């Protein structure tokens, strides 16, 4: 099986936060890739170089309403490391996901919509 190196896809993250986050992640051997809004309709498996691009959907030019972070190639221990780094360095990115065999075929917009839906469900259950 091919070795997958950990990579974080970062969305709509202000430069101030990105400039703090990138070296923290790279110190743990994690690559960082900023995803532009023109790429939001590209499936994650294409963005990550796992699959060759097929027929491209047009970019919608829609910007996400808030930052998002998607982790790929992570062990559960490394996910915990990243969450701890974010907490310890007061870096708040509420929408976070780990790639799965299912969501690798999704676009960034689909992941974003699912994360927002999950958060809304969680908040409504805890009222």
Tab-separated table of N, CA and C in Angstrom:
chain	number	residue	atom	x	y	z
A	1	UNK	N	0.840	-1.194	0.000
A	1	UNK	CA	0.000	0.000	0.000
A	1	UNK	C	0.879	1.251	0.000
A	2	UNK	N	0.455	2.247	-0.714
A	2	UNK	CA	1.221	3.488	-0.851
A	2	UNK	C	1.185	4.288	0.449
A	3	UNK	N	2.322	4.820	0.856
A	3	UNK	CA	2.428	5.644	2.067
A	3	UNK	C	1.763	6.988	1.822
A	4	UNK	N	0.884	7.377	2.735
A	4	UNK	CA	0.221	8.674	2.641
A	4	UNK	C	0.856	9.605	3.664
A	5	UNK	N	1.342	10.721	3.200
A	5	UNK	CA	1.939	11.693	4.095
A	5	UNK	C	0.866	12.657	4.568
A	6	UNK	N	0.933	13.056	5.815
A	6	UNK	CA	-0.114	13.945	6.329
A	6	UNK	C	-0.089	15.320	5.661
A	7	UNK	N	-1.267	15.743	5.292
A	7	UNK	CA	-1.430	17.058	4.675
A	7	UNK	C	-2.701	17.691	5.217
A	8	UNK	N	-2.645	18.996	5.387
A	8	UNK	CA	-3.813	19.750	5.822
A	8	UNK	C	-4.219	20.680	4.685
A	9	UNK	N	-5.482	20.581	4.314
A	9	UNK	CA	-6.064	21.532	3.364
A	9	UNK	C	-6.674	22.647	4.202
A	10	UNK	N	-6.307	23.878	3.892
A	10	UNK	CA	-6.750	25.031	4.669
A	10	UNK	C	-7.586	25.939	3.782
A	11	UNK	N	-8.702	26.399	4.331
A	11	UNK	CA	-9.664	27.205	3.590
A	11	UNK	C	-9.947	28.508	4.322
A	12	UNK	N	-9.996	29.573	3.577
A	12	UNK	CA	-10.423	30.897	4.058
A	12	UNK	C	-9.818	31.268	5.417
A	13	UNK	N	-8.550	31.000	5.550
A	13	UNK	CA	-7.856	31.291	6.800
A	13	UNK	C	-7.063	32.582	6.635
A	14	UNK	N	-7.314	33.566	7.488
A	14	UNK	CA	-6.577	34.832	7.376
A	14	UNK	C	-5.068	34.604	7.447
A	15	UNK	N	-4.320	35.434	6.726
A	15	UNK	CA	-2.858	35.300	6.686
A	15	UNK	C	-2.235	35.296	8.070
A	16	UNK	N	-2.752	36.101	8.974
A	16	UNK	CA	-2.206	36.167	10.332
A	16	UNK	C	-2.253	34.790	10.994
A	17	UNK	N	-3.368	34.096	10.847
A	17	UNK	CA	-3.507	32.757	11.436
A	17	UNK	C	-2.690	31.753	10.637
A	18	UNK	N	-2.744	31.833	9.330
A	18	UNK	CA	-2.005	30.912	8.474
A	18	UNK	C	-0.500	30.999	8.733
A	19	UNK	N	0.001	32.199	8.945
A	19	UNK	CA	1.431	32.393	9.223
A	19	UNK	C	1.844	31.817	10.572
A	20	UNK	N	0.913	31.686	11.498
A	20	UNK	CA	1.194	31.039	12.788
A	20	UNK	C	1.019	29.530	12.694
A	21	UNK	N	-0.003	29.107	11.944
A	21	UNK	CA	-0.354	27.697	11.859
A	21	UNK	C	0.637	26.878	11.040
A	22	UNK	N	1.059	27.398	9.906
A	22	UNK	CA	1.905	26.637	8.974
A	22	UNK	C	3.188	26.120	9.624
A	23	UNK	N	3.981	26.955	10.304
A	23	UNK	CA	5.209	26.407	10.904
A	23	UNK	C	4.933	25.383	12.011
A	24	UNK	N	3.841	25.569	12.755
A	24	UNK	CA	3.493	24.604	13.803
A	24	UNK	C	3.240	23.223	13.198
A	25	UNK	N	2.493	23.191	12.101
A	25	UNK	CA	2.185	21.923	11.454
A	25	UNK	C	3.422	21.331	10.782
A	26	UNK	N	4.176	22.163	10.104
A	26	UNK	CA	5.375	21.663	9.407
A	26	UNK	C	6.393	21.092	10.383
A	27	UNK	N	6.452	21.626	11.600
A	27	UNK	CA	7.347	21.081	12.626
A	27	UNK	C	6.979	19.650	13.001
A	28	UNK	N	5.773	19.233	12.683
A	28	UNK	CA	5.303	17.871	12.954
A	28	UNK	C	5.228	17.042	11.674
A	29	UNK	N	5.887	17.509	10.604
A	29	UNK	CA	5.936	16.769	9.358
A	29	UNK	C	4.653	16.809	8.547
A	30	UNK	N	3.828	17.823	8.805
A	30	UNK	CA	2.543	17.953	8.122
A	30	UNK	C	2.650	19.029	7.050
A	31	UNK	N	2.294	18.674	5.823
A	31	UNK	CA	2.265	19.654	4.736
A	31	UNK	C	0.998	20.483	4.841
A	32	UNK	N	1.085	21.710	4.363
A	32	UNK	CA	-0.061	22.619	4.388
A	32	UNK	C	-0.328	23.085	2.964
A	33	UNK	N	-1.586	22.971	2.539
A	33	UNK	CA	-1.970	23.442	1.215
A	33	UNK	C	-3.184	24.354	1.358
A	34	UNK	N	-3.059	25.573	0.874
A	34	UNK	CA	-4.173	26.522	0.887
A	34	UNK	C	-5.027	26.253	-0.341
A	35	UNK	N	-6.320	26.083	-0.120
A	35	UNK	CA	-7.253	25.829	-1.213
A	35	UNK	C	-7.971	27.133	-1.540
A	36	UNK	N	-7.903	27.534	-2.802
A	36	UNK	CA	-8.545	28.773	-3.261
A	36	UNK	C	-10.001	28.510	-3.620
A	37	UNK	N	-10.811	29.549	-3.599
A	37	UNK	CA	-12.242	29.382	-3.871
A	37	UNK	C	-12.514	28.813	-5.256
A	38	UNK	N	-11.620	29.034	-6.208
A	38	UNK	CA	-11.787	28.474	-7.546
A	38	UNK	C	-11.678	26.951	-7.529
A	39	UNK	N	-11.102	26.397	-6.460
A	39	UNK	CA	-10.893	24.948	-6.349
A	39	UNK	C	-11.969	24.263	-5.492
A	40	UNK	N	-12.927	24.994	-4.999
A	40	UNK	CA	-13.926	24.429	-4.084
A	40	UNK	C	-14.813	23.376	-4.736
A	41	UNK	N	-14.900	23.353	-6.064
A	41	UNK	CA	-15.730	22.365	-6.758
A	41	UNK	C	-14.916	21.153	-7.228
A	42	UNK	N	-13.648	21.110	-6.879
A	42	UNK	CA	-12.775	19.990	-7.234
A	42	UNK	C	-12.859	18.940	-6.115
A	43	UNK	N	-13.071	17.671	-6.453
A	43	UNK	CA	-13.114	16.642	-5.410
A	43	UNK	C	-11.806	16.600	-4.604
A	44	UNK	N	-11.932	16.262	-3.333
A	44	UNK	CA	-10.754	16.210	-2.462
A	44	UNK	C	-9.703	15.255	-3.008
A	45	UNK	N	-10.116	14.101	-3.562
A	45	UNK	CA	-9.126	13.146	-4.052
A	45	UNK	C	-8.307	13.704	-5.220
A	46	UNK	N	-8.865	14.645	-5.960
A	46	UNK	CA	-8.118	15.313	-7.031
A	46	UNK	C	-7.205	16.378	-6.432
A	47	UNK	N	-7.735	17.170	-5.495
A	47	UNK	CA	-6.914	18.193	-4.829
A	47	UNK	C	-5.682	17.571	-4.175
A	48	UNK	N	-5.852	16.368	-3.633
A	48	UNK	CA	-4.765	15.701	-2.915
A	48	UNK	C	-3.853	14.890	-3.836
A	49	UNK	N	-4.179	14.848	-5.133
A	49	UNK	CA	-3.338	14.128	-6.086
A	49	UNK	C	-3.537	12.621	-6.052
A	50	UNK	N	-4.615	12.154	-5.428
A	50	UNK	CA	-4.899	10.729	-5.347
A	50	UNK	C	-5.508	10.238	-6.661
A	51	UNK	N	-6.297	11.071	-7.267
A	51	UNK	CA	-7.008	10.726	-8.493
A	51	UNK	C	-6.728	11.792	-9.543
A	52	UNK	N	-6.681	11.360	-10.793
A	52	UNK	CA	-6.481	12.309	-11.890
A	52	UNK	C	-7.760	13.114	-12.113
A	53	UNK	N	-7.609	14.379	-12.491
A	53	UNK	CA	-8.808	15.182	-12.737
A	53	UNK	C	-9.615	14.623	-13.901
A	54	UNK	N	-10.912	14.654	-13.741
A	54	UNK	CA	-11.811	14.277	-14.816
A	54	UNK	C	-12.381	15.553	-15.408
A	55	UNK	N	-13.621	15.474	-15.790
A	55	UNK	CA	-14.301	16.659	-16.301
A	55	UNK	C	-14.473	17.630	-15.142
A	56	UNK	N	-13.963	18.812	-15.294
A	56	UNK	CA	-13.975	19.791	-14.202
A	56	UNK	C	-15.316	20.500	-14.106
A	57	UNK	N	-15.777	20.629	-12.886
A	57	UNK	CA	-16.940	21.471	-12.626
A	57	UNK	C	-16.460	22.915	-12.598
A	58	UNK	N	-17.265	23.832	-13.063
A	58	UNK	CA	-16.823	25.224	-13.006
A	58	UNK	C	-16.731	25.701	-11.566
A	59	UNK	N	-15.721	26.523	-11.286
A	59	UNK	CA	-15.627	27.154	-9.973
A	59	UNK	C	-16.798	28.114	-9.818
A	60	UNK	N	-17.385	28.120	-8.656
A	60	UNK	CA	-18.565	28.958	-8.444
A	60	UNK	C	-18.213	30.360	-7.958
A	61	UNK	N	-16.961	30.547	-7.550
A	61	UNK	CA	-16.556	31.856	-7.054
A	61	UNK	C	-17.141	32.190	-5.692
A	62	UNK	N	-17.699	31.188	-5.026
A	62	UNK	CA	-18.302	31.382	-3.707
A	62	UNK	C	-17.217	31.232	-2.656
A	63	UNK	N	-17.169	32.177	-1.737
A	63	UNK	CA	-16.215	32.077	-0.638
A	63	UNK	C	-16.923	31.474	0.564
A	64	UNK	N	-16.223	30.653	1.305
A	64	UNK	CA	-16.786	30.079	2.518
A	64	UNK	C	-16.996	31.187	3.544
A	65	UNK	N	-17.988	31.014	4.396
A	65	UNK	CA	-18.302	32.028	5.396
A	65	UNK	C	-17.318	32.011	6.560
A	66	UNK	N	-16.566	30.923	6.703
A	66	UNK	CA	-15.617	30.815	7.814
A	66	UNK	C	-14.505	29.839	7.448
A	67	UNK	N	-13.417	29.869	8.209
A	67	UNK	CA	-12.301	28.972	7.919
A	67	UNK	C	-12.679	27.498	8.089
A	68	UNK	N	-11.959	26.655	7.371
A	68	UNK	CA	-12.153	25.205	7.464
A	68	UNK	C	-10.791	24.540	7.292
A	69	UNK	N	-10.638	23.391	7.921
A	69	UNK	CA	-9.389	22.648	7.881
A	69	UNK	C	-9.735	21.179	7.632
A	70	UNK	N	-9.114	20.562	6.633
A	70	UNK	CA	-9.333	19.144	6.345
A	70	UNK	C	-7.990	18.426	6.448
A	71	UNK	N	-7.954	17.376	7.272
A	71	UNK	CA	-6.732	16.618	7.505
A	71	UNK	C	-6.772	15.311	6.704
A	72	UNK	N	-5.681	15.014	6.013
A	72	UNK	CA	-5.592	13.787	5.214
A	72	UNK	C	-4.314	13.040	5.570
A	73	UNK	N	-4.437	11.710	5.686
A	73	UNK	CA	-3.265	10.886	5.976
A	73	UNK	C	-2.851	10.944	7.430
A	74	UNK	N	-3.791	11.179	8.314
A	74	UNK	CA	-3.515	11.351	9.733
A	74	UNK	C	-3.859	10.105	10.536
A	75	UNK	N	-2.988	9.749	11.459
A	75	UNK	CA	-3.338	8.752	12.471
A	75	UNK	C	-4.193	9.474	13.512
A	76	UNK	N	-4.888	8.718	14.357
A	76	UNK	CA	-5.694	9.368	15.396
A	76	UNK	C	-4.792	10.146	16.359
A	77	UNK	N	-3.584	9.658	16.564
A	77	UNK	CA	-2.647	10.363	17.443
A	77	UNK	C	-2.253	11.718	16.858
A	78	UNK	N	-2.033	11.749	15.547
A	78	UNK	CA	-1.647	13.009	14.903
A	78	UNK	C	-2.803	13.997	14.886
A	79	UNK	N	-4.022	13.503	14.746
A	79	UNK	CA	-5.196	14.387	14.849
A	79	UNK	C	-5.192	15.040	16.229
A	80	UNK	N	-4.944	14.246	17.262
A	80	UNK	CA	-4.899	14.785	18.625
A	80	UNK	C	-3.803	15.835	18.778
A	81	UNK	N	-2.657	15.605	18.149
A	81	UNK	CA	-1.553	16.574	18.191
A	81	UNK	C	-1.998	17.896	17.578
A	82	UNK	N	-2.639	17.831	16.422
A	82	UNK	CA	-3.081	19.053	15.742
A	82	UNK	C	-4.121	19.791	16.586
A	83	UNK	N	-5.073	19.069	17.126
A	83	UNK	CA	-6.095	19.716	17.968
A	83	UNK	C	-5.456	20.388	19.181
A	84	UNK	N	-4.471	19.730	19.761
A	84	UNK	CA	-3.760	20.310	20.912
A	84	UNK	C	-2.979	21.562	20.486
A	85	UNK	N	-2.309	21.508	19.331
A	85	UNK	CA	-1.567	22.675	18.829
A	85	UNK	C	-2.492	23.869	18.627
A	86	UNK	N	-3.656	23.605	18.038
A	86	UNK	CA	-4.620	24.684	17.808
A	86	UNK	C	-5.054	25.300	19.132
A	87	UNK	N	-5.377	24.440	20.077
A	87	UNK	CA	-5.823	24.913	21.404
A	87	UNK	C	-4.724	25.713	22.104
A	88	UNK	N	-3.537	25.140	22.174
A	88	UNK	CA	-2.421	25.774	22.895
A	88	UNK	C	-2.003	27.101	22.279
A	89	UNK	N	-2.232	27.264	20.991
A	89	UNK	CA	-1.821	28.488	20.305
A	89	UNK	C	-2.998	29.414	20.003
A	90	UNK	N	-4.128	29.141	20.633
A	90	UNK	CA	-5.342	29.959	20.485
A	90	UNK	C	-5.699	30.216	19.022
A	91	UNK	N	-5.614	29.154	18.221
A	91	UNK	CA	-5.994	29.231	16.811
A	91	UNK	C	-7.364	28.574	16.692
A	92	UNK	N	-8.365	29.379	16.393
A	92	UNK	CA	-9.728	28.859	16.344
A	92	UNK	C	-10.176	28.645	14.896
A	93	UNK	N	-10.359	27.386	14.580
A	93	UNK	CA	-10.956	26.989	13.312
A	93	UNK	C	-12.018	25.964	13.695
A	94	UNK	N	-13.267	26.390	13.681
A	94	UNK	CA	-14.348	25.533	14.168
A	94	UNK	C	-14.637	24.351	13.257
A	95	UNK	N	-14.519	24.542	11.962
A	95	UNK	CA	-14.862	23.480	11.021
A	95	UNK	C	-13.613	22.682	10.662
A	96	UNK	N	-13.572	21.450	11.186
A	96	UNK	CA	-12.430	20.572	10.954
A	96	UNK	C	-12.951	19.195	10.569
A	97	UNK	N	-12.243	18.544	9.643
A	97	UNK	CA	-12.632	17.198	9.221
A	97	UNK	C	-11.377	16.390	8.921
A	98	UNK	N	-11.560	15.077	8.945
A	98	UNK	CA	-10.534	14.134	8.529
A	98	UNK	C	-11.090	13.431	7.298
A	99	UNK	N	-10.252	13.195	6.297
A	99	UNK	CA	-10.738	12.513	5.104
A	99	UNK	C	-11.101	11.067	5.432
A	100	UNK	N	-12.105	10.592	4.709
A	100	UNK	CA	-12.564	9.206	4.804
A	100	UNK	C	-12.695	8.685	3.373
A	101	UNK	N	-12.823	7.375	3.202
A	101	UNK	CA	-13.032	6.867	1.840
A	101	UNK	C	-14.261	7.500	1.178
A	102	UNK	N	-15.273	7.828	1.952
A	102	UNK	CA	-16.483	8.441	1.409
A	102	UNK	C	-16.259	9.894	1.022
A	103	UNK	N	-15.735	10.704	1.948
A	103	UNK	CA	-15.663	12.141	1.657
A	103	UNK	C	-14.521	12.515	0.719
A	104	UNK	N	-13.623	11.592	0.415
A	104	UNK	CA	-12.570	11.903	-0.565
A	104	UNK	C	-13.150	12.209	-1.937
A	105	UNK	N	-14.333	11.681	-2.230
A	105	UNK	CA	-14.977	11.935	-3.523
A	105	UNK	C	-15.793	13.231	-3.502
A	106	UNK	N	-15.923	13.851	-2.348
A	106	UNK	CA	-16.704	15.080	-2.210
A	106	UNK	C	-15.873	16.295	-2.606
A	107	UNK	N	-16.571	17.358	-2.952
A	107	UNK	CA	-15.904	18.640	-3.170
A	107	UNK	C	-15.763	19.340	-1.823
A	108	UNK	N	-14.946	20.363	-1.795
A	108	UNK	CA	-14.781	21.151	-0.567
A	108	UNK	C	-16.105	21.757	-0.121
A	109	UNK	N	-16.920	22.184	-1.089
A	109	UNK	CA	-18.227	22.759	-0.744
A	109	UNK	C	-19.127	21.728	-0.072
A	110	UNK	N	-19.051	20.478	-0.511
A	110	UNK	CA	-19.850	19.430	0.113
A	110	UNK	C	-19.382	19.155	1.544
A	111	UNK	N	-18.079	19.121	1.754
A	111	UNK	CA	-17.546	18.909	3.104
A	111	UNK	C	-17.973	20.070	4.004
A	112	UNK	N	-17.841	21.274	3.492
A	112	UNK	CA	-18.219	22.467	4.244
A	112	UNK	C	-19.695	22.413	4.655
A	113	UNK	N	-20.566	22.067	3.709
A	113	UNK	CA	-22.000	21.990	4.001
A	113	UNK	C	-22.278	20.923	5.052
A	114	UNK	N	-21.608	19.781	4.953
A	114	UNK	CA	-21.809	18.703	5.920
A	114	UNK	C	-21.330	19.106	7.317
A	115	UNK	N	-20.179	19.755	7.401
A	115	UNK	CA	-19.663	20.192	8.701
A	115	UNK	C	-20.595	21.212	9.349
A	116	UNK	N	-21.117	22.121	8.553
A	116	UNK	CA	-22.057	23.123	9.096
A	116	UNK	C	-23.339	22.459	9.573
A	117	UNK	N	-23.813	21.475	8.815
A	117	UNK	CA	-25.027	20.754	9.189
A	117	UNK	C	-24.803	19.978	10.493
A	118	UNK	N	-23.661	19.310	10.609
A	118	UNK	CA	-23.337	18.564	11.828
A	118	UNK	C	-23.245	19.498	13.036
A	119	UNK	N	-22.630	20.658	12.840
A	119	UNK	CA	-22.507	21.609	13.946
A	119	UNK	C	-23.885	22.109	14.373
A	120	UNK	N	-24.726	22.407	13.407
A	120	UNK	CA	-26.078	22.888	13.705
A	120	UNK	C	-26.868	21.834	14.487
A	121	UNK	N	-26.760	20.596	14.055
A	121	UNK	CA	-27.432	19.483	14.752
A	121	UNK	C	-26.919	19.373	16.191
A	122	UNK	N	-25.611	19.441	16.359
A	122	UNK	CA	-24.991	19.367	17.678
A	122	UNK	C	-25.473	20.503	18.582
A	123	UNK	N	-25.483	21.717	18.047
A	123	UNK	CA	-25.910	22.872	18.840
A	123	UNK	C	-27.378	22.765	19.226
A	124	UNK	N	-28.213	22.272	18.322
A	124	UNK	CA	-29.640	22.125	18.620
A	124	UNK	C	-29.888	21.043	19.672
A	125	UNK	N	-29.073	20.003	19.687
A	125	UNK	CA	-29.220	18.928	20.674
A	125	UNK	C	-28.794	19.380	22.057
A	126	UNK	N	-27.940	20.380	22.123
A	126	UNK	CA	-27.404	20.825	23.412
A	126	UNK	C	-28.079	22.080	23.938
A	127	UNK	N	-29.241	22.396	23.425
A	127	UNK	CA	-29.973	23.584	23.903
A	127	UNK	C	-30.742	23.239	25.154
